[in-house]
Amino acid sequence: MIRKTVFVIILSICSINLFAQDSAIPDSIICYAADYNAGTQLLLTLNSGAKIEATAQIDVTYIDFPEEAKPAFEAAVSIWESYINTSKTIRIKATWASLAGGSLASSGATRIFRNFKNAPLTDVWYVVPLAEAISGEELNSGDYDINVNVNKNINWSYNTQGTPINNKYDLSTIVLHEIAHGLGYSSTMKPSGNSQAQWGQSGYGMIYDFFLQKPDKVLFTNSTVYGNPSATLLSAITSGSVYFKVNNPGLAKDLPKIYSPNPYEDGGSLSHVDESYYPAGSENSLMTPNIAAAEIIHTPGQVILSILNQIGWGVNNLQNNVITATEPVLPEIMIYPNPVSNQVTLLVPSHLRSSNSKISLLDNWGQVLEQAAFDSTLEPNKTIDISHYVSDIYFIRLENEFGIFVRRIIKN
Ligand SMILES: [Zn+2]
């Protein structure tokens, strides 16, 4: 006897081991000089009662560095040692190098890791010094964690007292800035071709990426609104109106404003704060894309500290401190890759897993094409083969007692 109602459920669902620890080499960031004398001075000031002893150890290996430049580098290192918390030594390789004209320095973590022990989010990249701080484990066998390349062709000031000197760039200020990039102040979002932008490395986002948004508070990693890649995303990251979502209530009404010029600037966009919003001499100007001559910034400022805290760093001297290195932020449902040609995977984060889950594939009209029940506590990754469908917009829907979650996908 043949049943009249034919449920054609072609979900070829399988779980794959995506939680294995993995690492990759990230892009480095180039930071440029502003061609004027700022004559401004922001010195290290700690809140009353704040810790001043080091809560991190940062070791520097100097390559071709002139002896007289090292104290200025060390001064910046000791500032970060008193702000961030880690039980693992951070190793910096500092190279005195000849960089392209106009650039002060380039920097970045040597590696990024995902799915390390105690990782707050699954399948999200963290820079190695942060991954080691969170896991409490040595992940790269004692190799360097951060590279800082300083342009030897710049007219540097090696003064460690924070004295602005006209036509000289303050080395301590730049090193303080560059180390912040190595601590994770870095986005993977960038243009893809002429008309789109994308995010991620090997398909996975960097933790910093997951907090970028416009004033409408829709995160750029929200795939229901921003395809990856998409023209919508390119428009957003060049909108001049990008903000970093932080939980710090002290910044709720004045979220960190991120540098997002049009056109996109390689090395500058998104991995810095907005220069016009945080001008030279203002409290949170350390991470602006251009540092001027005679511009002294020897303190990270609450905005920069809040961003580092948000991506997972335990930070001293942060007002309205809300999260610590080991306290997870709640991740959202993720779909990847997107756009997709053959197999698309739904990742259910731990707080949304249920033995009574249902996954559906819907067409652009909301019609259910395929559906299956599954236990997301056992299979948090569900892969659906959609290779036999025509190129179009589709939706993946997850339903369980925590709610209904819908994500848009593009089938190539
Ligand atoms: Zn920079």
mmCIF file of C-alpha atoms and ligand atoms in Angstrom:
data_model
loop_
_atom_site.group_PDB
_atom_site.id
_atom_site.type_symbol
_atom_site.label_atom_id
_atom_site.label_comp_id
_atom_site.label_asym_id
_atom_site.label_seq_id
_atom_site.Cartn_x
_atom_site.Cartn_y
_atom_site.Cartn_z
ATOM 1 C CA MET A 1 0.000 0.000 0.000
ATOM 2 C CA ILE A 2 1.318 3.369 -0.980
ATOM 3 C CA ARG A 3 0.697 6.302 1.301
ATOM 4 C CA LYS A 4 -0.926 9.218 -0.466
ATOM 5 C CA THR A 5 0.812 11.738 1.628
ATOM 6 C CA VAL A 6 4.378 11.665 0.663
ATOM 7 C CA PHE A 7 6.739 13.356 2.981
ATOM 8 C CA VAL A 8 9.756 13.940 0.926
ATOM 9 C CA ILE A 9 12.305 14.673 3.494
ATOM 10 C CA ILE A 10 15.574 14.806 1.756
ATOM 11 C CA LEU A 11 17.482 16.274 4.597
ATOM 12 C CA SER A 12 20.780 14.590 4.482
ATOM 13 C CA ILE A 13 21.816 15.689 7.883
ATOM 14 C CA CYS A 14 25.014 14.719 9.459
ATOM 15 C CA SER A 15 27.075 16.023 12.275
ATOM 16 C CA ILE A 16 30.707 16.729 11.664
ATOM 17 C CA ASN A 17 33.400 17.394 14.140
ATOM 18 C CA LEU A 18 33.752 21.145 13.897
ATOM 19 C CA PHE A 19 34.821 21.716 17.444
ATOM 20 C CA ALA A 20 38.400 20.607 17.061
ATOM 21 C CA GLN A 21 40.949 23.259 17.982
ATOM 22 C CA ASP A 22 42.339 24.973 14.933
ATOM 23 C CA SER A 23 44.592 27.928 14.196
ATOM 24 C CA ALA A 24 45.450 30.243 11.317
ATOM 25 C CA ILE A 25 47.600 33.256 10.529
ATOM 26 C CA PRO A 26 45.667 36.549 10.554
ATOM 27 C CA ASP A 27 46.304 39.676 8.504
ATOM 28 C CA SER A 28 48.377 42.370 10.144
ATOM 29 C CA ILE A 29 47.257 45.987 10.422
ATOM 30 C CA ILE A 30 49.168 48.981 9.090
ATOM 31 C CA CYS A 31 48.920 52.275 10.965
ATOM 32 C CA TYR A 32 49.739 55.638 9.406
ATOM 33 C CA ALA A 33 51.161 58.940 10.511
ATOM 34 C CA ALA A 34 49.122 62.137 10.460
ATOM 35 C CA ASP A 35 51.224 64.917 8.971
ATOM 36 C CA TYR A 36 50.900 67.660 11.599
ATOM 37 C CA ASN A 37 51.943 68.463 15.145
ATOM 38 C CA ALA A 38 49.148 67.748 17.611
ATOM 39 C CA GLY A 39 50.939 69.068 20.694
ATOM 40 C CA THR A 40 48.619 67.042 22.929
ATOM 41 C CA GLN A 41 49.387 65.005 26.018
ATOM 42 C CA LEU A 42 47.404 62.229 27.684
ATOM 43 C CA LEU A 43 49.361 60.581 30.458
ATOM 44 C CA LEU A 44 48.644 57.407 32.382
ATOM 45 C CA THR A 45 46.120 58.056 35.105
ATOM 46 C CA LEU A 46 44.674 55.303 37.222
ATOM 47 C CA ASN A 47 41.396 55.474 39.068
ATOM 48 C CA SER A 48 41.713 55.820 42.807
ATOM 49 C CA GLY A 49 42.156 52.430 44.374
ATOM 50 C CA ALA A 50 43.032 50.929 41.019
ATOM 51 C CA LYS A 51 45.591 48.203 40.686
ATOM 52 C CA ILE A 52 48.975 49.402 39.617
ATOM 53 C CA GLU A 53 50.874 46.148 39.911
ATOM 54 C CA ALA A 54 51.259 44.111 36.763
ATOM 55 C CA THR A 55 48.557 41.537 36.064
ATOM 56 C CA ALA A 56 50.241 40.297 32.912
ATOM 57 C CA GLN A 57 53.770 39.593 31.822
ATOM 58 C CA ILE A 58 54.842 40.762 28.390
ATOM 59 C CA ASP A 59 58.285 39.743 27.125
ATOM 60 C CA VAL A 60 59.814 41.494 24.129
ATOM 61 C CA THR A 61 62.429 40.154 21.747
ATOM 62 C CA TYR A 62 64.023 42.982 19.769
ATOM 63 C CA ILE A 63 65.176 42.477 16.191
ATOM 64 C CA ASP A 64 67.561 45.180 14.862
ATOM 65 C CA PHE A 65 66.187 47.662 17.413
ATOM 66 C CA PRO A 66 68.453 50.573 18.373
ATOM 67 C CA GLU A 67 69.294 50.468 22.073
ATOM 68 C CA GLU A 68 67.955 53.992 22.679
ATOM 69 C CA ALA A 69 64.507 53.023 21.347
ATOM 70 C CA LYS A 70 63.967 50.125 23.739
ATOM 71 C CA PRO A 71 63.000 52.101 26.900
ATOM 72 C CA ALA A 72 60.121 53.758 25.011
ATOM 73 C CA PHE A 73 58.924 50.322 23.856
ATOM 74 C CA GLU A 74 59.206 48.951 27.408
ATOM 75 C CA ALA A 75 57.223 51.894 28.792
ATOM 76 C CA ALA A 76 54.269 50.969 26.557
ATOM 77 C CA VAL A 77 54.631 47.305 27.483
ATOM 78 C CA SER A 78 54.442 48.054 31.200
ATOM 79 C CA ILE A 79 51.269 50.106 30.703
ATOM 80 C CA TRP A 80 49.523 47.108 29.130
ATOM 81 C CA GLU A 81 50.943 44.817 31.839
ATOM 82 C CA SER A 82 49.022 46.841 34.402
ATOM 83 C CA TYR A 83 45.743 46.787 32.465
ATOM 84 C CA ILE A 84 45.181 43.282 31.106
ATOM 85 C CA ASN A 85 44.868 40.006 32.966
ATOM 86 C CA THR A 86 46.544 36.813 31.873
ATOM 87 C CA SER A 87 48.471 34.030 33.532
ATOM 88 C CA LYS A 88 50.324 33.241 30.296
ATOM 89 C CA THR A 89 53.352 35.265 29.242
ATOM 90 C CA ILE A 90 52.685 37.360 26.129
ATOM 91 C CA ARG A 91 55.667 37.258 23.788
ATOM 92 C CA ILE A 92 56.213 40.161 21.386
ATOM 93 C CA LYS A 93 58.606 40.136 18.472
ATOM 94 C CA ALA A 94 59.554 43.787 17.875
ATOM 95 C CA THR A 95 61.265 44.453 14.572
ATOM 96 C CA TRP A 96 62.948 47.700 13.492
ATOM 97 C CA ALA A 97 61.996 47.638 9.838
ATOM 98 C CA SER A 98 61.793 49.721 6.724
ATOM 99 C CA LEU A 99 58.073 50.155 6.023
ATOM 100 C CA ALA A 100 56.279 51.973 3.226
ATOM 101 C CA GLY A 101 56.275 55.757 3.426
ATOM 102 C CA GLY A 102 53.735 57.278 5.776
ATOM 103 C CA SER A 103 53.277 54.160 7.846
ATOM 104 C CA LEU A 104 54.372 54.304 11.454
ATOM 105 C CA ALA A 105 54.117 50.631 12.226
ATOM 106 C CA SER A 106 52.313 47.413 11.457
ATOM 107 C CA SER A 107 51.212 44.815 13.945
ATOM 108 C CA GLY A 108 48.979 41.908 14.750
ATOM 109 C CA ALA A 109 48.737 38.610 16.521
ATOM 110 C CA THR A 110 50.953 35.898 15.079
ATOM 111 C CA ARG A 111 48.100 33.392 15.100
ATOM 112 C CA ILE A 112 44.399 33.112 15.761
ATOM 113 C CA PHE A 113 42.726 30.120 17.432
ATOM 114 C CA ARG A 114 39.221 28.720 17.564
ATOM 115 C CA ASN A 115 37.694 25.991 19.728
ATOM 116 C CA PHE A 116 40.436 26.115 22.343
ATOM 117 C CA LYS A 117 39.740 25.052 25.952
ATOM 118 C CA ASN A 118 37.070 27.277 27.589
ATOM 119 C CA ALA A 119 36.487 29.195 24.341
ATOM 120 C CA PRO A 120 33.425 31.379 25.056
ATOM 121 C CA LEU A 121 32.131 30.912 21.500
ATOM 122 C CA THR A 122 32.382 27.936 19.201
ATOM 123 C CA ASP A 123 34.000 28.394 15.798
ATOM 124 C CA VAL A 124 35.050 31.994 16.403
ATOM 125 C CA TRP A 125 38.636 33.157 16.027
ATOM 126 C CA TYR A 126 40.492 34.680 18.983
ATOM 127 C CA VAL A 127 44.000 36.132 18.776
ATOM 128 C CA VAL A 128 46.519 33.846 20.455
ATOM 129 C CA PRO A 129 47.293 36.040 23.518
ATOM 130 C CA LEU A 130 43.568 36.234 24.297
ATOM 131 C CA ALA A 131 42.982 32.535 23.590
ATOM 132 C CA GLU A 132 45.827 31.716 25.980
ATOM 133 C CA ALA A 133 44.467 34.105 28.618
ATOM 134 C CA ILE A 134 41.033 32.485 28.446
ATOM 135 C CA SER A 135 42.180 28.862 28.241
ATOM 136 C CA GLY A 136 45.053 29.265 30.688
ATOM 137 C CA GLU A 137 47.072 27.114 28.318
ATOM 138 C CA GLU A 138 50.076 27.682 26.132
ATOM 139 C CA LEU A 139 48.680 27.257 22.622
ATOM 140 C CA ASN A 140 51.588 28.058 20.327
ATOM 141 C CA SER A 141 54.444 26.295 22.104
ATOM 142 C CA GLY A 142 56.049 29.468 23.425
ATOM 143 C CA ASP A 143 56.254 31.061 19.981
ATOM 144 C CA TYR A 144 55.748 34.812 19.586
ATOM 145 C CA ASP A 145 52.149 35.933 20.180
ATOM 146 C CA ILE A 146 52.323 39.421 18.680
ATOM 147 C CA ASN A 147 54.427 40.943 15.901
ATOM 148 C CA VAL A 148 55.152 44.679 16.023
ATOM 149 C CA ASN A 149 57.090 46.175 13.117
ATOM 150 C CA VAL A 150 58.232 49.749 13.717
ATOM 151 C CA ASN A 151 59.163 51.908 10.722
ATOM 152 C CA LYS A 152 62.783 52.931 11.211
ATOM 153 C CA ASN A 153 62.391 55.777 8.685
ATOM 154 C CA ILE A 154 60.158 57.806 11.020
ATOM 155 C CA ASN A 155 61.487 60.705 13.084
ATOM 156 C CA TRP A 156 60.811 59.092 16.493
ATOM 157 C CA SER A 157 60.827 60.548 19.963
ATOM 158 C CA TYR A 158 62.166 58.069 22.538
ATOM 159 C CA ASN A 159 61.054 60.258 25.418
ATOM 160 C CA THR A 160 59.263 58.132 28.032
ATOM 161 C CA GLN A 161 57.872 61.007 30.093
ATOM 162 C CA GLY A 162 55.212 61.956 27.589
ATOM 163 C CA THR A 163 56.730 65.225 26.454
ATOM 164 C CA PRO A 164 55.319 66.339 23.068
ATOM 165 C CA ILE A 165 58.161 67.238 20.704
ATOM 166 C CA ASN A 166 57.318 68.938 17.429
ATOM 167 C CA ASN A 167 57.940 66.912 14.254
ATOM 168 C CA LYS A 168 58.672 63.785 16.275
ATOM 169 C CA TYR A 169 56.368 60.796 16.696
ATOM 170 C CA ASP A 170 56.123 59.400 20.202
ATOM 171 C CA LEU A 171 57.305 55.791 20.071
ATOM 172 C CA SER A 172 55.618 54.792 23.347
ATOM 173 C CA THR A 173 52.272 56.024 22.022
ATOM 174 C CA ILE A 174 52.575 54.043 18.792
ATOM 175 C CA VAL A 175 53.698 50.883 20.591
ATOM 176 C CA LEU A 176 50.771 51.177 23.029
ATOM 177 C CA HIS A 177 48.512 51.406 19.961
ATOM 178 C CA GLU A 178 50.161 48.499 18.095
ATOM 179 C CA ILE A 179 49.999 46.139 21.056
ATOM 180 C CA ALA A 180 46.229 46.760 21.234
ATOM 181 C CA HIS A 181 45.904 45.414 17.674
ATOM 182 C CA GLY A 182 47.834 42.338 18.760
ATOM 183 C CA LEU A 183 45.463 41.902 21.717
ATOM 184 C CA GLY A 184 42.572 41.558 19.276
ATOM 185 C CA TYR A 185 41.665 45.085 18.221
ATOM 186 C CA SER A 186 41.219 43.854 14.688
ATOM 187 C CA SER A 187 38.386 43.109 12.247
ATOM 188 C CA THR A 188 38.263 40.715 9.289
ATOM 189 C CA MET A 189 35.509 42.680 7.500
ATOM 190 C CA LYS A 190 36.619 44.042 4.143
ATOM 191 C CA PRO A 191 35.503 44.600 0.551
ATOM 192 C CA SER A 192 35.168 41.564 -1.681
ATOM 193 C CA GLY A 193 35.333 42.627 -5.308
ATOM 194 C CA ASN A 194 33.972 46.052 -6.219
ATOM 195 C CA SER A 195 30.472 45.908 -4.896
ATOM 196 C CA GLN A 196 30.403 43.646 -1.856
ATOM 197 C CA ALA A 197 32.027 43.162 1.516
ATOM 198 C CA GLN A 198 32.588 40.017 3.518
ATOM 199 C CA TRP A 199 33.852 38.929 6.900
ATOM 200 C CA GLY A 200 35.699 35.955 8.285
ATOM 201 C CA GLN A 201 38.836 33.980 7.741
ATOM 202 C CA SER A 202 38.416 30.428 6.414
ATOM 203 C CA GLY A 203 34.706 31.025 6.915
ATOM 204 C CA TYR A 204 34.886 31.973 10.597
ATOM 205 C CA GLY A 205 34.642 35.424 12.103
ATOM 206 C CA MET A 206 37.067 37.080 14.509
ATOM 207 C CA ILE A 207 35.500 37.821 17.914
ATOM 208 C CA TYR A 208 35.844 41.601 17.281
ATOM 209 C CA ASP A 209 33.617 41.248 14.172
ATOM 210 C CA PHE A 210 30.636 40.081 16.204
ATOM 211 C CA PHE A 211 30.010 43.456 17.853
ATOM 212 C CA LEU A 212 30.005 45.813 14.861
ATOM 213 C CA GLN A 213 26.698 47.481 14.046
ATOM 214 C CA LYS A 214 25.043 50.643 12.785
ATOM 215 C CA PRO A 215 22.783 52.765 15.037
ATOM 216 C CA ASP A 216 19.918 50.358 14.218
ATOM 217 C CA LYS A 217 21.772 47.835 16.447
ATOM 218 C CA VAL A 218 21.593 45.030 13.873
ATOM 219 C CA LEU A 219 24.927 43.261 14.089
ATOM 220 C CA PHE A 220 26.847 42.984 10.826
ATOM 221 C CA THR A 221 27.202 39.249 11.489
ATOM 222 C CA ASN A 222 23.412 38.853 11.518
ATOM 223 C CA SER A 223 22.948 36.864 8.331
ATOM 224 C CA THR A 224 19.221 37.607 8.073
ATOM 225 C CA VAL A 225 20.106 41.197 7.221
ATOM 226 C CA TYR A 226 23.705 41.155 6.007
ATOM 227 C CA GLY A 227 24.708 38.476 3.527
ATOM 228 C CA ASN A 228 28.311 37.392 3.670
ATOM 229 C CA PRO A 229 29.390 38.668 1.212
ATOM 230 C CA SER A 230 26.857 41.335 0.273
ATOM 231 C CA ALA A 231 26.507 44.842 -1.052
ATOM 232 C CA THR A 232 24.527 45.652 2.099
ATOM 233 C CA LEU A 233 27.563 44.862 4.197
ATOM 234 C CA LEU A 234 29.861 46.988 2.026
ATOM 235 C CA SER A 235 27.469 49.890 2.354
ATOM 236 C CA ALA A 236 27.379 49.399 6.136
ATOM 237 C CA ILE A 237 31.132 49.216 6.721
ATOM 238 C CA THR A 238 31.675 52.367 4.657
ATOM 239 C CA SER A 239 28.726 54.233 6.174
ATOM 240 C CA GLY A 240 30.733 56.422 8.553
ATOM 241 C CA SER A 241 28.246 55.295 11.157
ATOM 242 C CA VAL A 242 29.611 52.086 12.676
ATOM 243 C CA TYR A 243 29.472 51.401 16.410
ATOM 244 C CA PHE A 244 30.859 48.698 18.662
ATOM 245 C CA LYS A 245 28.303 46.996 20.878
ATOM 246 C CA VAL A 246 29.602 46.914 24.442
ATOM 247 C CA ASN A 247 27.738 45.733 27.532
ATOM 248 C CA ASN A 248 29.450 48.362 29.676
ATOM 249 C CA PRO A 249 26.464 50.426 30.940
ATOM 250 C CA GLY A 250 28.709 53.477 31.233
ATOM 251 C CA LEU A 251 28.868 53.567 27.431
ATOM 252 C CA ALA A 252 25.289 52.494 26.648
ATOM 253 C CA LYS A 253 24.290 55.937 25.378
ATOM 254 C CA ASP A 254 27.601 56.627 23.686
ATOM 255 C CA LEU A 255 28.819 53.399 22.121
ATOM 256 C CA PRO A 256 32.378 53.292 20.752
ATOM 257 C CA LYS A 257 32.368 54.857 17.291
ATOM 258 C CA ILE A 258 34.406 52.877 14.785
ATOM 259 C CA TYR A 259 36.332 54.314 11.844
ATOM 260 C CA SER A 260 34.356 53.438 8.683
ATOM 261 C CA PRO A 261 35.215 55.853 5.850
ATOM 262 C CA ASN A 262 34.027 55.628 2.255
ATOM 263 C CA PRO A 263 35.902 54.284 0.402
ATOM 264 C CA TYR A 264 37.161 51.542 2.688
ATOM 265 C CA GLU A 265 40.751 52.052 3.861
ATOM 266 C CA ASP A 266 42.965 49.008 3.944
ATOM 267 C CA GLY A 267 44.468 48.678 7.420
ATOM 268 C CA GLY A 268 42.517 51.655 8.720
ATOM 269 C CA SER A 269 38.809 50.902 8.456
ATOM 270 C CA LEU A 270 37.016 49.057 11.292
ATOM 271 C CA SER A 271 40.148 48.168 13.263
ATOM 272 C CA HIS A 272 40.333 51.732 14.645
ATOM 273 C CA VAL A 273 38.039 54.236 16.346
ATOM 274 C CA ASP A 274 36.706 57.265 14.479
ATOM 275 C CA GLU A 275 39.291 60.054 14.386
ATOM 276 C CA SER A 276 36.711 62.822 14.048
ATOM 277 C CA TYR A 277 34.805 61.532 17.083
ATOM 278 C CA TYR A 278 37.925 61.027 19.207
ATOM 279 C CA PRO A 279 40.270 63.833 18.075
ATOM 280 C CA ALA A 280 43.894 64.183 19.168
ATOM 281 C CA GLY A 281 44.037 65.072 22.842
ATOM 282 C CA SER A 282 40.699 63.440 23.706
ATOM 283 C CA GLU A 283 40.569 60.622 26.237
ATOM 284 C CA ASN A 284 39.851 57.736 23.873
ATOM 285 C CA SER A 285 42.052 58.676 20.925
ATOM 286 C CA LEU A 286 44.679 55.922 21.274
ATOM 287 C CA MET A 287 43.153 53.695 18.586
ATOM 288 C CA THR A 288 42.485 56.324 15.924
ATOM 289 C CA PRO A 289 43.955 55.346 12.525
ATOM 290 C CA ASN A 290 46.407 58.241 12.318
ATOM 291 C CA ILE A 291 48.684 59.409 15.097
ATOM 292 C CA ALA A 292 50.211 62.861 14.665
ATOM 293 C CA ALA A 293 53.640 64.175 15.582
ATOM 294 C CA ALA A 294 53.820 65.504 19.151
ATOM 295 C CA GLU A 295 50.701 63.474 20.014
ATOM 296 C CA ILE A 296 51.142 61.750 23.360
ATOM 297 C CA ILE A 297 48.696 59.055 24.473
ATOM 298 C CA HIS A 298 49.974 56.918 27.332
ATOM 299 C CA THR A 299 46.599 55.660 28.521
ATOM 300 C CA PRO A 300 44.177 53.376 26.662
ATOM 301 C CA GLY A 301 40.982 55.147 27.761
ATOM 302 C CA GLN A 302 37.656 53.632 28.789
ATOM 303 C CA VAL A 303 36.373 53.083 25.244
ATOM 304 C CA ILE A 304 39.353 50.997 24.179
ATOM 305 C CA LEU A 305 39.379 49.092 27.475
ATOM 306 C CA SER A 306 35.667 48.358 27.125
ATOM 307 C CA ILE A 307 36.161 46.941 23.647
ATOM 308 C CA LEU A 308 39.008 44.707 24.826
ATOM 309 C CA ASN A 309 36.851 43.629 27.743
ATOM 310 C CA GLN A 310 33.934 42.891 25.433
ATOM 311 C CA ILE A 311 35.988 40.559 23.243
ATOM 312 C CA GLY A 312 37.016 38.628 26.337
ATOM 313 C CA TRP A 313 39.905 40.318 28.135
ATOM 314 C CA GLY A 314 39.879 40.698 31.868
ATOM 315 C CA VAL A 315 40.749 44.385 32.258
ATOM 316 C CA ASN A 316 41.774 46.422 35.306
ATOM 317 C CA ASN A 317 40.593 49.957 35.947
ATOM 318 C CA LEU A 318 37.533 49.636 33.792
ATOM 319 C CA GLN A 319 34.584 51.590 35.137
ATOM 320 C CA ASN A 320 31.299 49.652 35.181
ATOM 321 C CA ASN A 321 33.180 46.444 34.519
ATOM 322 C CA VAL A 322 30.696 43.900 33.242
ATOM 323 C CA ILE A 323 32.411 40.789 31.970
ATOM 324 C CA THR A 324 35.590 38.911 32.708
ATOM 325 C CA ALA A 325 37.802 36.825 30.495
ATOM 326 C CA THR A 326 36.066 33.573 31.344
ATOM 327 C CA GLU A 327 32.507 34.834 31.339
ATOM 328 C CA PRO A 328 30.962 34.013 27.981
ATOM 329 C CA VAL A 329 28.921 36.367 25.839
ATOM 330 C CA LEU A 330 25.877 34.593 24.470
ATOM 331 C CA PRO A 331 26.399 33.632 20.861
ATOM 332 C CA GLU A 332 23.693 33.587 18.236
ATOM 333 C CA ILE A 333 22.628 30.931 15.757
ATOM 334 C CA MET A 334 25.150 30.734 12.936
ATOM 335 C CA ILE A 335 24.774 29.564 9.351
ATOM 336 C CA TYR A 336 27.781 28.874 7.193
ATOM 337 C CA PRO A 337 28.956 29.128 4.536
ATOM 338 C CA ASN A 338 26.637 31.783 3.167
ATOM 339 C CA PRO A 339 26.280 32.097 0.182
ATOM 340 C CA VAL A 340 26.341 28.336 -0.233
ATOM 341 C CA SER A 341 26.593 26.005 -3.220
ATOM 342 C CA ASN A 342 26.211 22.520 -1.778
ATOM 343 C CA GLN A 343 26.071 22.017 1.961
ATOM 344 C CA VAL A 344 24.985 24.547 4.531
ATOM 345 C CA THR A 345 25.513 24.054 8.272
ATOM 346 C CA LEU A 346 23.421 25.388 11.125
ATOM 347 C CA LEU A 347 25.355 25.821 14.375
ATOM 348 C CA VAL A 348 23.190 25.872 17.502
ATOM 349 C CA PRO A 349 24.980 27.634 20.396
ATOM 350 C CA SER A 350 24.954 25.829 23.734
ATOM 351 C CA HIS A 351 22.268 27.962 25.405
ATOM 352 C CA LEU A 352 19.777 27.245 22.591
ATOM 353 C CA ARG A 353 20.235 23.473 22.340
ATOM 354 C CA SER A 354 17.337 21.125 22.965
ATOM 355 C CA SER A 355 16.591 17.441 22.441
ATOM 356 C CA ASN A 356 13.339 18.513 20.807
ATOM 357 C CA SER A 357 14.557 20.650 17.893
ATOM 358 C CA LYS A 358 13.223 20.955 14.374
ATOM 359 C CA ILE A 359 15.111 22.220 11.357
ATOM 360 C CA SER A 360 13.377 23.379 8.184
ATOM 361 C CA LEU A 361 14.433 24.605 4.791
ATOM 362 C CA LEU A 362 12.063 27.215 3.357
ATOM 363 C CA ASP A 363 11.941 28.796 -0.060
ATOM 364 C CA ASN A 364 11.771 32.522 -0.677
ATOM 365 C CA TRP A 365 7.943 32.388 -0.336
ATOM 366 C CA GLY A 366 8.052 30.770 3.072
ATOM 367 C CA GLN A 367 7.064 27.337 1.751
ATOM 368 C CA VAL A 368 8.644 24.477 3.703
ATOM 369 C CA LEU A 369 10.769 22.376 1.353
ATOM 370 C CA GLU A 370 12.302 20.007 3.861
ATOM 371 C CA GLN A 371 11.939 19.408 7.563
ATOM 372 C CA ALA A 372 13.446 17.115 10.167
ATOM 373 C CA ALA A 373 13.457 16.629 13.908
ATOM 374 C CA PHE A 374 16.788 16.348 15.658
ATOM 375 C CA ASP A 375 18.485 16.566 19.038
ATOM 376 C CA SER A 376 20.698 19.646 19.030
ATOM 377 C CA THR A 377 22.226 18.672 22.383
ATOM 378 C CA LEU A 378 23.738 15.708 20.565
ATOM 379 C CA GLU A 379 24.113 17.298 17.139
ATOM 380 C CA PRO A 380 24.705 21.037 17.491
ATOM 381 C CA ASN A 381 25.934 21.175 13.898
ATOM 382 C CA LYS A 382 23.339 20.214 11.295
ATOM 383 C CA THR A 383 24.386 20.114 7.690
ATOM 384 C CA ILE A 384 21.816 20.182 4.910
ATOM 385 C CA ASP A 385 22.641 19.329 1.343
ATOM 386 C CA ILE A 386 20.937 21.889 -0.893
ATOM 387 C CA SER A 387 22.981 21.184 -4.020
ATOM 388 C CA HIS A 388 19.878 20.013 -5.912
ATOM 389 C CA TYR A 389 18.002 23.297 -5.479
ATOM 390 C CA VAL A 390 18.111 26.147 -7.983
ATOM 391 C CA SER A 391 20.042 29.316 -7.205
ATOM 392 C CA ASP A 392 17.794 31.529 -5.092
ATOM 393 C CA ILE A 393 17.185 32.906 -1.605
ATOM 394 C CA TYR A 394 16.216 30.294 1.001
ATOM 395 C CA PHE A 395 15.674 30.267 4.735
ATOM 396 C CA ILE A 396 16.867 27.882 7.427
ATOM 397 C CA ARG A 397 14.521 27.715 10.397
ATOM 398 C CA LEU A 398 15.262 26.233 13.814
ATOM 399 C CA GLU A 399 12.413 25.632 16.226
ATOM 400 C CA ASN A 400 12.531 24.458 19.834
ATOM 401 C CA GLU A 401 11.337 25.578 23.265
ATOM 402 C CA PHE A 402 13.741 28.521 23.178
ATOM 403 C CA GLY A 403 12.029 30.036 20.171
ATOM 404 C CA ILE A 404 11.956 30.161 16.400
ATOM 405 C CA PHE A 405 15.143 31.288 14.702
ATOM 406 C CA VAL A 406 15.251 32.028 10.984
ATOM 407 C CA ARG A 407 18.338 32.719 8.912
ATOM 408 C CA ARG A 408 18.438 33.769 5.273
ATOM 409 C CA ILE A 409 20.800 31.970 2.920
ATOM 410 C CA ILE A 410 21.803 32.547 -0.666
ATOM 411 C CA LYS A 411 22.143 29.432 -2.839
ATOM 412 C CA ASN A 412 24.659 29.929 -5.642
HETATM 413 ZN ZN ZN B 1 46.397 50.972 14.145
#
